[in-house]
Coordinates of C-alpha atoms in Angstrom, one line a residue:
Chain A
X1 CA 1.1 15.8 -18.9
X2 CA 4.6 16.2 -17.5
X3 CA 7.3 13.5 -17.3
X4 CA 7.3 12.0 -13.9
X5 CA 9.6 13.1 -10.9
X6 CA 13.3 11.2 -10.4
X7 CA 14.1 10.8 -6.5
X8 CA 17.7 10.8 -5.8
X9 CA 17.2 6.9 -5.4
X10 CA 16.0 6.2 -9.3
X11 CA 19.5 4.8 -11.0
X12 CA 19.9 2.5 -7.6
X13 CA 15.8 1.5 -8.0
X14 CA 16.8 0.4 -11.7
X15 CA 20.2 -1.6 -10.8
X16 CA 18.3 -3.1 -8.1
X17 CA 15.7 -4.5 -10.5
X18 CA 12.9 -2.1 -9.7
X19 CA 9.6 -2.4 -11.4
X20 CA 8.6 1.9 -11.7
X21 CA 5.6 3.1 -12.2
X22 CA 4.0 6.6 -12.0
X23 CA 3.1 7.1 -8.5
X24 CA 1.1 10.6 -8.1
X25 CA 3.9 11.9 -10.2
X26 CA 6.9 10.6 -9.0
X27 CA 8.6 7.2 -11.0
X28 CA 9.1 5.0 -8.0
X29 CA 9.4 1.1 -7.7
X30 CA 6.4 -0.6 -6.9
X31 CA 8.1 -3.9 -6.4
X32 CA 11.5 -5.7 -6.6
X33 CA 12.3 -9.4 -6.1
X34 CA 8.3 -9.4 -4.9
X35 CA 5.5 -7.7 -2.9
X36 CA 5.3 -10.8 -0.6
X37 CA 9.6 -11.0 -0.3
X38 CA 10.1 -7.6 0.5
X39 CA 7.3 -7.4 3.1
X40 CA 8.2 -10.7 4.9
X41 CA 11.9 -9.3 4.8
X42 CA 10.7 -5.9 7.0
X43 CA 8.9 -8.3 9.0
X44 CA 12.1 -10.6 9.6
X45 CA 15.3 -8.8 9.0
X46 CA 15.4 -5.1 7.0
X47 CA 14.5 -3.2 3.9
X48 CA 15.0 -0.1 2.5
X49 CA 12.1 2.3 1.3
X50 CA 12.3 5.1 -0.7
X51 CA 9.9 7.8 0.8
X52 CA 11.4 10.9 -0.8
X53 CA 8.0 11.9 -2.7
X54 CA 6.5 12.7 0.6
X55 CA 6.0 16.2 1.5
X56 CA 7.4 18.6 3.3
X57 CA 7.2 22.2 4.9
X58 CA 9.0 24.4 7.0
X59 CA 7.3 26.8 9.5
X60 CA 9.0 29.3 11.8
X61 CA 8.9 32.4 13.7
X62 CA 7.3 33.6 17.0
X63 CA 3.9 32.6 15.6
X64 CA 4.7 29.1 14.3
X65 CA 2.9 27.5 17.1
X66 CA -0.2 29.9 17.1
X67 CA -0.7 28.9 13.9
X68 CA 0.0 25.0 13.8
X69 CA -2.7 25.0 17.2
X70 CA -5.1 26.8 14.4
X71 CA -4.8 24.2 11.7
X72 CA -4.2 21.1 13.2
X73 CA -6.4 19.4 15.2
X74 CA -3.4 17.8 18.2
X75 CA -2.0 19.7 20.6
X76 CA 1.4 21.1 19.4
X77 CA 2.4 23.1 22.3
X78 CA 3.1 19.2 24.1
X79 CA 5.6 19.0 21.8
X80 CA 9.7 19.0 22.7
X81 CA 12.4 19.8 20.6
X82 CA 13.3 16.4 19.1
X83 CA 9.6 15.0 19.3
X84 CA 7.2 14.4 16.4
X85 CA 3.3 14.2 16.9
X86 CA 0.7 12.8 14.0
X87 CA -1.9 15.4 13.2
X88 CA -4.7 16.1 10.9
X89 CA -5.1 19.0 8.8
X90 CA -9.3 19.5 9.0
X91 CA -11.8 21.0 7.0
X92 CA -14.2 24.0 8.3
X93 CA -16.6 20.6 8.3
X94 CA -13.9 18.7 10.8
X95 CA -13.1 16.3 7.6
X96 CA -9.7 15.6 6.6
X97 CA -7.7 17.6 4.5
X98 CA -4.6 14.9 5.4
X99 CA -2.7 13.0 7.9
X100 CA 0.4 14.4 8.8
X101 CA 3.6 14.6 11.1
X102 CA 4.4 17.5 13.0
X103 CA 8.6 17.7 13.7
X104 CA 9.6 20.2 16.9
X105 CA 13.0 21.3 15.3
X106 CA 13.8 23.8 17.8
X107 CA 12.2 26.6 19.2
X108 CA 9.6 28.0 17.0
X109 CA 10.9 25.9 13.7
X110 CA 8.8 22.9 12.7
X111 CA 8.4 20.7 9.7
X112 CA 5.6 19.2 8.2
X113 CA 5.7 15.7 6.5
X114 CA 2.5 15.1 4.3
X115 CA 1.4 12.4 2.2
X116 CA 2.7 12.9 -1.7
X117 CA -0.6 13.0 -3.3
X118 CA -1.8 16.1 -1.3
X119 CA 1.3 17.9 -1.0
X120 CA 0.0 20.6 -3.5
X121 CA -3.0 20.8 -1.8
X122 CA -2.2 21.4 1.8
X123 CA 0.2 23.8 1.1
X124 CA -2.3 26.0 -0.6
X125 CA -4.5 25.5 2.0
X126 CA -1.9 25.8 5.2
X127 CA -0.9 29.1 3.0
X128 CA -4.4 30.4 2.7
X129 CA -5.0 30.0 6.5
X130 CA -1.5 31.7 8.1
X131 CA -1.4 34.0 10.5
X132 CA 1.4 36.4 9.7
X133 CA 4.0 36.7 10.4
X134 CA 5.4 33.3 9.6
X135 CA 7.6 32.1 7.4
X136 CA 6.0 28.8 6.0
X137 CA 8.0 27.4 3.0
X138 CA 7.8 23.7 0.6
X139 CA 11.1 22.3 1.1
X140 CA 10.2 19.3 -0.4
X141 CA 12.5 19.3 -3.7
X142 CA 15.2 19.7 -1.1
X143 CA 14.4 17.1 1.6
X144 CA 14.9 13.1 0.3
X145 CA 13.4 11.0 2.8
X146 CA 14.2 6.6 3.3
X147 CA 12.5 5.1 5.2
X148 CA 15.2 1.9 7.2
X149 CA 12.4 -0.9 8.8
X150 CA 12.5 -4.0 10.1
X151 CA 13.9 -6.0 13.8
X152 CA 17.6 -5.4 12.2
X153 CA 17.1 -1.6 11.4
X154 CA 18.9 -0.4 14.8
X155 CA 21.4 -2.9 14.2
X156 CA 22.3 -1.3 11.0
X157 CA 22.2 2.5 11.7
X158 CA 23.9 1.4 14.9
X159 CA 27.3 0.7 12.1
X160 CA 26.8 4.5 10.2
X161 CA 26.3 6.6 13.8
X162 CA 28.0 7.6 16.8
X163 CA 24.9 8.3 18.2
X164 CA 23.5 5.5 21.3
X165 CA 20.5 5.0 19.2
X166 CA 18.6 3.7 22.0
X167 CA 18.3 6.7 23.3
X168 CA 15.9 7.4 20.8
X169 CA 12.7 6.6 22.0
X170 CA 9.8 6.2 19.0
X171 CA 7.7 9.4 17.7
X172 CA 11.1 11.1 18.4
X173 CA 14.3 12.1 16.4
X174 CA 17.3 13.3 16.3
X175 CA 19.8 15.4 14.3
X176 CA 22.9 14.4 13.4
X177 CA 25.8 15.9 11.8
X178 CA 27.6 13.5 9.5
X179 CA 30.7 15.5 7.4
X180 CA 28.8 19.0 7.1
X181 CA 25.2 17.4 6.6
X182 CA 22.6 17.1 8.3
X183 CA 20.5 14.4 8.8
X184 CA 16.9 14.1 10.9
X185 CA 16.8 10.3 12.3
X186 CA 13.6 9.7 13.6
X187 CA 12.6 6.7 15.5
X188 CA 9.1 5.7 13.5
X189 CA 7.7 4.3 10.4
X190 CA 4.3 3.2 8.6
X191 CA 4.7 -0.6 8.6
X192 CA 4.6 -1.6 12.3
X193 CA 8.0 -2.9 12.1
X194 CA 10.8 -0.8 14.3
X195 CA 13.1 1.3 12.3
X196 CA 13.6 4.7 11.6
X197 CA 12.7 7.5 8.9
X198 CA 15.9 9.5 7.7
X199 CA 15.5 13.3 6.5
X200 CA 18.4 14.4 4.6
X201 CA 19.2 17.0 1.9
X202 CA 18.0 15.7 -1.5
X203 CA 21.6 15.7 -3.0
X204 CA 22.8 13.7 -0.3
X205 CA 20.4 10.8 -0.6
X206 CA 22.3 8.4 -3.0
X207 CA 25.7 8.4 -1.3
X208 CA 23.3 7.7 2.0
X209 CA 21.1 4.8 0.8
X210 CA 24.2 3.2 -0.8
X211 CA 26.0 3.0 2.9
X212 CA 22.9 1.8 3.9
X213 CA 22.8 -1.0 1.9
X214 CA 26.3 -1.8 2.5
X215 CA 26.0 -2.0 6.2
X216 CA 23.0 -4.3 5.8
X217 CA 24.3 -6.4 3.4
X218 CA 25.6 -8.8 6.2
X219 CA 22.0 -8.9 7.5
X220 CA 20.0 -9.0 4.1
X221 CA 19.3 -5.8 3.4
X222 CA 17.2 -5.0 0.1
X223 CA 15.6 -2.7 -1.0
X224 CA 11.3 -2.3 -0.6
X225 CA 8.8 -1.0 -2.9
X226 CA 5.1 1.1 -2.9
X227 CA 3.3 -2.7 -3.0
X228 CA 5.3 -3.9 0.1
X229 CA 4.5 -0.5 2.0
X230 CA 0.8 -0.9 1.4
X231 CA 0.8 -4.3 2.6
X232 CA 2.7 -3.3 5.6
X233 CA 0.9 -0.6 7.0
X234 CA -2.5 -2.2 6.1
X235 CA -1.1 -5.5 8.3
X236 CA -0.1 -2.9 11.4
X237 CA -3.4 -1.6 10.9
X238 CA -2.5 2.1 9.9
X239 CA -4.9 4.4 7.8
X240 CA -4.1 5.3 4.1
X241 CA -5.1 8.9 3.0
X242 CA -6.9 8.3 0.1
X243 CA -8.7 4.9 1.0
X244 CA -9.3 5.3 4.6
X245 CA -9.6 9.0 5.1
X246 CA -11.0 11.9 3.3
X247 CA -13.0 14.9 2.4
X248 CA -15.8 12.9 3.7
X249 CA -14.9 11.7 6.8
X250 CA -13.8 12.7 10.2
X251 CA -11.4 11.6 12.7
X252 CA -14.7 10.6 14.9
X253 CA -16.1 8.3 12.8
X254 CA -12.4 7.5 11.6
X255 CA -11.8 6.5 15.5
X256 CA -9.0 8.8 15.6
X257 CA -10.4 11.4 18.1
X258 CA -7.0 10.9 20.2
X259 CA -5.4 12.9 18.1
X260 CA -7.7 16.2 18.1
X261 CA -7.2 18.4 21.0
X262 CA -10.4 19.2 22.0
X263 CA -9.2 20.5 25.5
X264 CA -6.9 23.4 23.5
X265 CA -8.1 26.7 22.3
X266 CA -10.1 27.1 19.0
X267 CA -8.9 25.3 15.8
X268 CA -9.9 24.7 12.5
X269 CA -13.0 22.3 12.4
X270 CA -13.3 22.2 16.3
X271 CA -17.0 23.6 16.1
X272 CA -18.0 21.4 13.4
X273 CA -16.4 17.7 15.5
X274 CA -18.5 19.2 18.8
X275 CA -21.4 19.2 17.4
X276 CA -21.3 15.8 15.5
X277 CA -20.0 14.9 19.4
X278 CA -23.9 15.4 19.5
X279 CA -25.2 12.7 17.2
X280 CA -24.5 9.2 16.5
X281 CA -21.7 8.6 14.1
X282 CA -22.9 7.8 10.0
X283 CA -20.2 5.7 9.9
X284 CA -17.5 3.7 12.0
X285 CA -14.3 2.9 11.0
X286 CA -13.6 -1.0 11.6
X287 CA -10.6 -3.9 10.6
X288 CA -11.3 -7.1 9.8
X289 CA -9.8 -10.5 9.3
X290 CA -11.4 -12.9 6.8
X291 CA -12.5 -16.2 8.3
X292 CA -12.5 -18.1 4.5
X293 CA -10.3 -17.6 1.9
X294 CA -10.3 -14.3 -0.5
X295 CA -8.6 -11.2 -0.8
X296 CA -10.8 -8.1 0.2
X297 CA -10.2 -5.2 -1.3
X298 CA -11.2 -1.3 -1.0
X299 CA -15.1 -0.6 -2.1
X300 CA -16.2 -4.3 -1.9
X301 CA -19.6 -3.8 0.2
X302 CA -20.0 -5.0 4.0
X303 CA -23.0 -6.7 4.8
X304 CA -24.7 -7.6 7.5
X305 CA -24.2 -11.7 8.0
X306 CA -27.4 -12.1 9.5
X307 CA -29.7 -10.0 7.4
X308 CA -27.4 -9.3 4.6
X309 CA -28.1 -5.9 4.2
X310 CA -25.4 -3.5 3.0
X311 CA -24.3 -1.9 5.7
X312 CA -21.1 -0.5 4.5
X313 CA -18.2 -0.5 2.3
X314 CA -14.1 -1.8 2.1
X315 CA -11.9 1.1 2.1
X316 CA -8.5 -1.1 2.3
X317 CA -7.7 -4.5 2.0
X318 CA -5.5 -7.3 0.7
X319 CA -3.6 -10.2 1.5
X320 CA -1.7 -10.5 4.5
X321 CA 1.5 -12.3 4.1
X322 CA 2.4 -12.7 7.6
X323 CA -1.1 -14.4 8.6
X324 CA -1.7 -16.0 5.5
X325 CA -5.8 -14.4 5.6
X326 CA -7.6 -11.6 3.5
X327 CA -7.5 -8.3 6.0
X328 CA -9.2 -5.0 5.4
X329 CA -10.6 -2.0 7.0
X330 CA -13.8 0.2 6.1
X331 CA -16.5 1.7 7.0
X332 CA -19.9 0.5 8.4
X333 CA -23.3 1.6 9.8
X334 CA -22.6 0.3 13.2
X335 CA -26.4 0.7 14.3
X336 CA -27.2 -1.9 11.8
X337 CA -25.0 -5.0 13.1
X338 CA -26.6 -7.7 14.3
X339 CA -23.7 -9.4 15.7
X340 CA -20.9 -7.0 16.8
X341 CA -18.1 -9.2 16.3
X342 CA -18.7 -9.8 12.9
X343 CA -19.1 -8.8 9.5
X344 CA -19.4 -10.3 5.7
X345 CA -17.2 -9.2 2.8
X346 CA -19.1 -9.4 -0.5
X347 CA -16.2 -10.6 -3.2
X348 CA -17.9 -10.6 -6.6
X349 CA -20.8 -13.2 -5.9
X350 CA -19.5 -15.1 -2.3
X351 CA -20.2 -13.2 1.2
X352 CA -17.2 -14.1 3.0
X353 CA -17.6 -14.2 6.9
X354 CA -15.3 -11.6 8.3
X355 CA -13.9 -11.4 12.1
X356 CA -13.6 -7.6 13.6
X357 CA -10.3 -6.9 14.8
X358 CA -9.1 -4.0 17.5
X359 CA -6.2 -2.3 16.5
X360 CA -3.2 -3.6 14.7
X361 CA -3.7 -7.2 13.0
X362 CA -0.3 -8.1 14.2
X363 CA 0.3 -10.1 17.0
X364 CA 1.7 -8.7 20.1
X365 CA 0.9 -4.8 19.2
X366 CA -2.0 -2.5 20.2
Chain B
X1 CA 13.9 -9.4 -13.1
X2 CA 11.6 -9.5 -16.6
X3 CA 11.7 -6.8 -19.0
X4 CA 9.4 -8.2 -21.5
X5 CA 12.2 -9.2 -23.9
X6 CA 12.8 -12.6 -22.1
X7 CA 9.4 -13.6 -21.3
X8 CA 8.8 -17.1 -21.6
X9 CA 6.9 -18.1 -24.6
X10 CA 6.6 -22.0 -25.6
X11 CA 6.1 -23.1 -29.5
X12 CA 3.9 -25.7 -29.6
X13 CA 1.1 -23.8 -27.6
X14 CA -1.7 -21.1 -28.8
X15 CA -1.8 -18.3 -27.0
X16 CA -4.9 -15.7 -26.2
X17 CA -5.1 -11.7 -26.8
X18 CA -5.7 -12.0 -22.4
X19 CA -2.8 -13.9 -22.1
X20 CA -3.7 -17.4 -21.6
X21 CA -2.2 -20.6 -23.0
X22 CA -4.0 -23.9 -24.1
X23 CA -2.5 -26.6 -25.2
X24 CA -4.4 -28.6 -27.6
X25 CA -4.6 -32.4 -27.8
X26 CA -7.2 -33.6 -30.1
X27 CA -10.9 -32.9 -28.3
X28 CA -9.3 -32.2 -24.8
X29 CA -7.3 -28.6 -23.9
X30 CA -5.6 -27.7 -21.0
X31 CA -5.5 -23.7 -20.5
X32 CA -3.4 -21.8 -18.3
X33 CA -1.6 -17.8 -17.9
X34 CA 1.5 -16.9 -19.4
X35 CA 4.8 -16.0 -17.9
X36 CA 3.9 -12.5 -19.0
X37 CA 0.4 -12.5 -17.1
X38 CA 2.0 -14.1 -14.3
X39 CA 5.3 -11.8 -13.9
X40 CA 2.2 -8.9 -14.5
X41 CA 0.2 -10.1 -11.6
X42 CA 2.5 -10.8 -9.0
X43 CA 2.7 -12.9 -5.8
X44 CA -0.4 -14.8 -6.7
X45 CA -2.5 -15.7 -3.4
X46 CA -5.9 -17.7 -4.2
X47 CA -7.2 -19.4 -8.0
X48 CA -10.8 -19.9 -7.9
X49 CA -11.3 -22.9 -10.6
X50 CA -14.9 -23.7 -12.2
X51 CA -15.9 -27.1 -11.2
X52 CA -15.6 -30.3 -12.5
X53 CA -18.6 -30.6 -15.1
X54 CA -19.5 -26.9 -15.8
X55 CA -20.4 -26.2 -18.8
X56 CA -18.3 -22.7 -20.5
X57 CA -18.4 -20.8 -23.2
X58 CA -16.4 -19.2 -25.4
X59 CA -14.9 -15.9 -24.0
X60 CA -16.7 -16.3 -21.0
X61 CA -14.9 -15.8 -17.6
X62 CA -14.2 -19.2 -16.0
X63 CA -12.4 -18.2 -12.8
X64 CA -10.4 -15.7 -11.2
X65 CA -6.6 -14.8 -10.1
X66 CA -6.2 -13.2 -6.8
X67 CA -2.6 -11.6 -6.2
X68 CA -1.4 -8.5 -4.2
X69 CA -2.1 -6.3 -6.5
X70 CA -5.5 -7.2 -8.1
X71 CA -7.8 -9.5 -9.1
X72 CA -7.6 -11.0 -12.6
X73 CA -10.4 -13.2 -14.5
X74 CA -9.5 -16.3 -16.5
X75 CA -11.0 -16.7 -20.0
X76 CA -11.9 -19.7 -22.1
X77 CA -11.1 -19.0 -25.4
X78 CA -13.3 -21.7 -26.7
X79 CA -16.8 -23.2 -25.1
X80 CA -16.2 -27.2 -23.6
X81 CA -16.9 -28.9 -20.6
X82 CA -14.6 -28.6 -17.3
X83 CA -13.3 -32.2 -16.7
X84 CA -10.3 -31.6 -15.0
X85 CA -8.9 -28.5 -12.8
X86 CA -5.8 -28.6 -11.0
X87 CA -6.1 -29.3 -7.7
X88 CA -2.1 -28.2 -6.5
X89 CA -3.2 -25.0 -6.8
X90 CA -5.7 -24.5 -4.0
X91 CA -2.8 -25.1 -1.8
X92 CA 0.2 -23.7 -3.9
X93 CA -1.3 -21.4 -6.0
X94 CA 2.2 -19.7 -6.1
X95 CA 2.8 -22.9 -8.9
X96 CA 1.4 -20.3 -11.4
X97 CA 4.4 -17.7 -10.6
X98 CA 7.0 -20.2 -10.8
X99 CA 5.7 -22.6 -12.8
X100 CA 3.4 -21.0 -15.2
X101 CA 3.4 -23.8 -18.5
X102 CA 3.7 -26.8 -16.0
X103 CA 2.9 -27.2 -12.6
X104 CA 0.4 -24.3 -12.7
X105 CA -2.1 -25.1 -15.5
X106 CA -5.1 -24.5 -14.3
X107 CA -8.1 -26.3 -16.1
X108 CA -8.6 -29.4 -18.4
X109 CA -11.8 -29.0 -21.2
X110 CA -13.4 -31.2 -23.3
X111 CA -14.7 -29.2 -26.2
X112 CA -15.3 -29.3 -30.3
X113 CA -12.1 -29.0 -32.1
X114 CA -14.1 -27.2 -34.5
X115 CA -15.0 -24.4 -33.1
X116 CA -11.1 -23.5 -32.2
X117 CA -11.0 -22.0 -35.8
X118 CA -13.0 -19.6 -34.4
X119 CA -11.3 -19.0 -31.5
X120 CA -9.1 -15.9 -32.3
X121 CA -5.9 -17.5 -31.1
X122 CA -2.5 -16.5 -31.6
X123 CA 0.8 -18.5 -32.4
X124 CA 3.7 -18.5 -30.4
X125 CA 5.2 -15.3 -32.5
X126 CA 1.6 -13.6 -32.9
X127 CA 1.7 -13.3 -29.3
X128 CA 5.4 -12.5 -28.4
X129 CA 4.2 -8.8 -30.7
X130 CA 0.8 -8.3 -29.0
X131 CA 3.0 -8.3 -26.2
X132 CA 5.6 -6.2 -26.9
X133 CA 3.2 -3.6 -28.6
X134 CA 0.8 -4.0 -25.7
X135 CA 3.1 -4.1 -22.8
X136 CA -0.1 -4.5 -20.8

């Protein structure tokens, strides 16, 4: 077994106080001064994240488009220069392969972001399905990636740019040349809070998280590990490859079917999704807030209240440090709820009464 | 931030090999988690307590640790009767981060000095190794 992967970010993770661990390969912090700090720090001011084990892909050339509209399941023709769309990568079964962001760079040049753990696999599977010519490469050991969330993030960027970042609107980005490099600013994140994500080449990435820091010092910037990121994204509601999706499961029963195109041409897993269009789903993908106290967590069984019969299982959960209530989504045999609005958690020997939410858990958001 | 090497460790308590501490007064110990277990858990969000008057035994799991990153049980080193848990923590059960000797002990038993020969537990310097060899 290999030593783990250094980010450009490792010496500042250690000086900052960084707990590391082995994350899918990489030695990354999972937590700092605390998971509950840093996360109530995106929610109120600003924190740094180091996302540079993510994936990424380049893929260009007249037929770049014919063959991201063959492996992904959104439409990428709707897509401007300076826009990114999320997308799935599916199976010949209409499962996932894994959620991903799809970059317009300019005109027939895109870039892929997928999650760390299945970097390795998609590209051996994007590679085994292209349609050449097309030049599709891993750029990932050259791309660092930090991610800058939280209400103060514009206010911070606003002090490194010349750029008017409100002109940014979110799920797009923009490239901007600082002293002969080039960095991707793009207005999105995965913990519900406002911010940005910023692409830039992996030798750069110190020098650029240390200005970061130093312009958010007067607002109380710190630094954010993997702990506060799950807790994050689980609170805005947001699936985690992994836990919430997989080989098993499909952006239908996933309730995800706004992001497959079924309107556009032929795609990879298209035939399979129409004809489970046909049936009723196996399983439906739900969120739930606890109405006692616990912490739910991912394959804790759902059960009916009523009846108590299983009816399904946790696939992500934890505390939620902005409500101050166990929170969790999974999977459940809808046919078999008695009452629609609610479910019950079984933690160890208790069935906790659970309230189905829509959407995000946090208040004021879809 | 803790690196192991200033973990707090107190010399007039026994310690267990899942990091617990009990402090023993004659027929009646109070049991709690270390600054170790604590720093290892993190933010620390519910405690569920036995109740007043159950009856445990000795390496049996009496209640559990909830924090963000997993759920942890808490053993009894030693069999005894629950007379007294602390009651701060179903409010603050952050006590048990900052506080982990003091305000966050968690349960009271009365039990059979005796049987604490038996017990398997550690002095102050046993334990400061197991952790450092451990590192669990």
């Amino acid at each position: 077994m290999s030593d783990p992967k250094r980010t450009p970010f490792y010496n500042q993770h250690v000086e900052a106080g960084g707990k590391m661990i082995d994350f899918f390969g990489w030695e990354l912090p999972v937590q700092y001064d605390g998971i509950v700090a840093e996360h109530l720090r995106t929610r109120n001011a600003v924190s740094l994240f180091d996302v540079s084990h993510m994936g990424e892909f380049s893929i260009q050339g007249e037929k770049a488009v014919e063959n991201l509209q063959h492996i992904l399941s959104n439409d990428v023709v709707k897509l401007k220069i300076g826009q990114a769309q999320y997308n799935f990568l599916l199976n010949e079964e209409g499962c996932f392969i894994d959620d991903l962001i799809a970059y317009k760079m300019a005109e027939d040049c895109y870039m892929l972001c997928v999650n760390a753990s299945n970097t390795k696999k998609d590209f051996t599977w994007i590679e085994s399905q292209l349609i050449q010519p097309v030049d599709f490469k891993d750029i990932s050991g050259e791309t660092a990636q930090i991610a800058l969330q939280g209400p103060k993030a514009v206010q911070v960027m606003n002090q490194l740019v010349d750029t008017d970042l409100s002109k940014i609107r979110y799920y797009h980005f923009e490239q901007i040349e600082r002293k002969g490099v080039t960095i991707t600013l793009a207005k999105m994140g995965y913990t519900g809070s406002p911010g940005f994500e910023i692409f830039c080449p992996w030798e750069r990435g110190e020098e650029i998280w240390s200005k970061l820091i130093q312009a958010g010092e007067e607002v109380g910037i710190a630094p954010a590990g993997l702990g506060a990121r799950d807790t994050l994204r689980l609170e805005a509601g947001f699936p985690l490859y992994g836990n919430d999706l997989d080989e098993q499961t499909d952006p239908l029963q996933a309730q995800l079917e706004r992001f497959v195109a079924f309107d556009k041409g032929d795609f990879i897993g298209k035939q399979a999704l129409v004809e489970k269009k046909k049936s009723p789903l196996e399983k439906t993908f739900v969120r739930f807030i606890l109405e006692e106290k616990g912490v739910p967590r991912a394959e804790y069984p759902i059960l009916d209240l009523q009846n108590q019969a299983i009816i399904g299982e946790v696939t992500s959960g934890n505390h939620s440090p902005l409500l101050g209530k166990g929170i969790g989504m999974g999977y459940v045999k809808k046919q078999m709820l008695t009452n629609p609005n609610k479910i019950g958690i079984k933690i160890r020997s208790k069935v906790v009464p659970a309230a189905l939410v829509e959407g995000s858990f946090l208040p004021g958001k879809a | 931030m803790h690196d192991g090497v200033d973990m707090e460790v107190r010399s007039e308590l026994k310690y267990t090999e899942d990091h617990e501490w009990i402090a023993i007064e004659g027929d009646i110990v109070t049991l709690g988690i270390t600054d170790f277990a604590q720093n290892s858990l993190g933010d620390i969000v519910y405690i569920e307590l036995p109740e007043v008057g159950t009856i445990v035994e000795a390496s049996e799991a009496v209640g559990n640790i909830e924090s963000v990153k997993a759920v942890s049980e808490i053993f009894s080193p030693v069999a005894g009767e629950v007379i007294e848990i602390n009651k701060d923590l179903e409010e603050e059960p952050e006590l048990v981060n900052t506080s982990p000797y003091d305000e966050g002990w968690m349960i009271k038993l009365k039990i059979d000095p005796a049987e604490l020969n038996d017990a398997g537990l550690l002095n102050e310097e046993e334990y400061v190794k197991m952790t450092e060899n451990k590192g669990s």
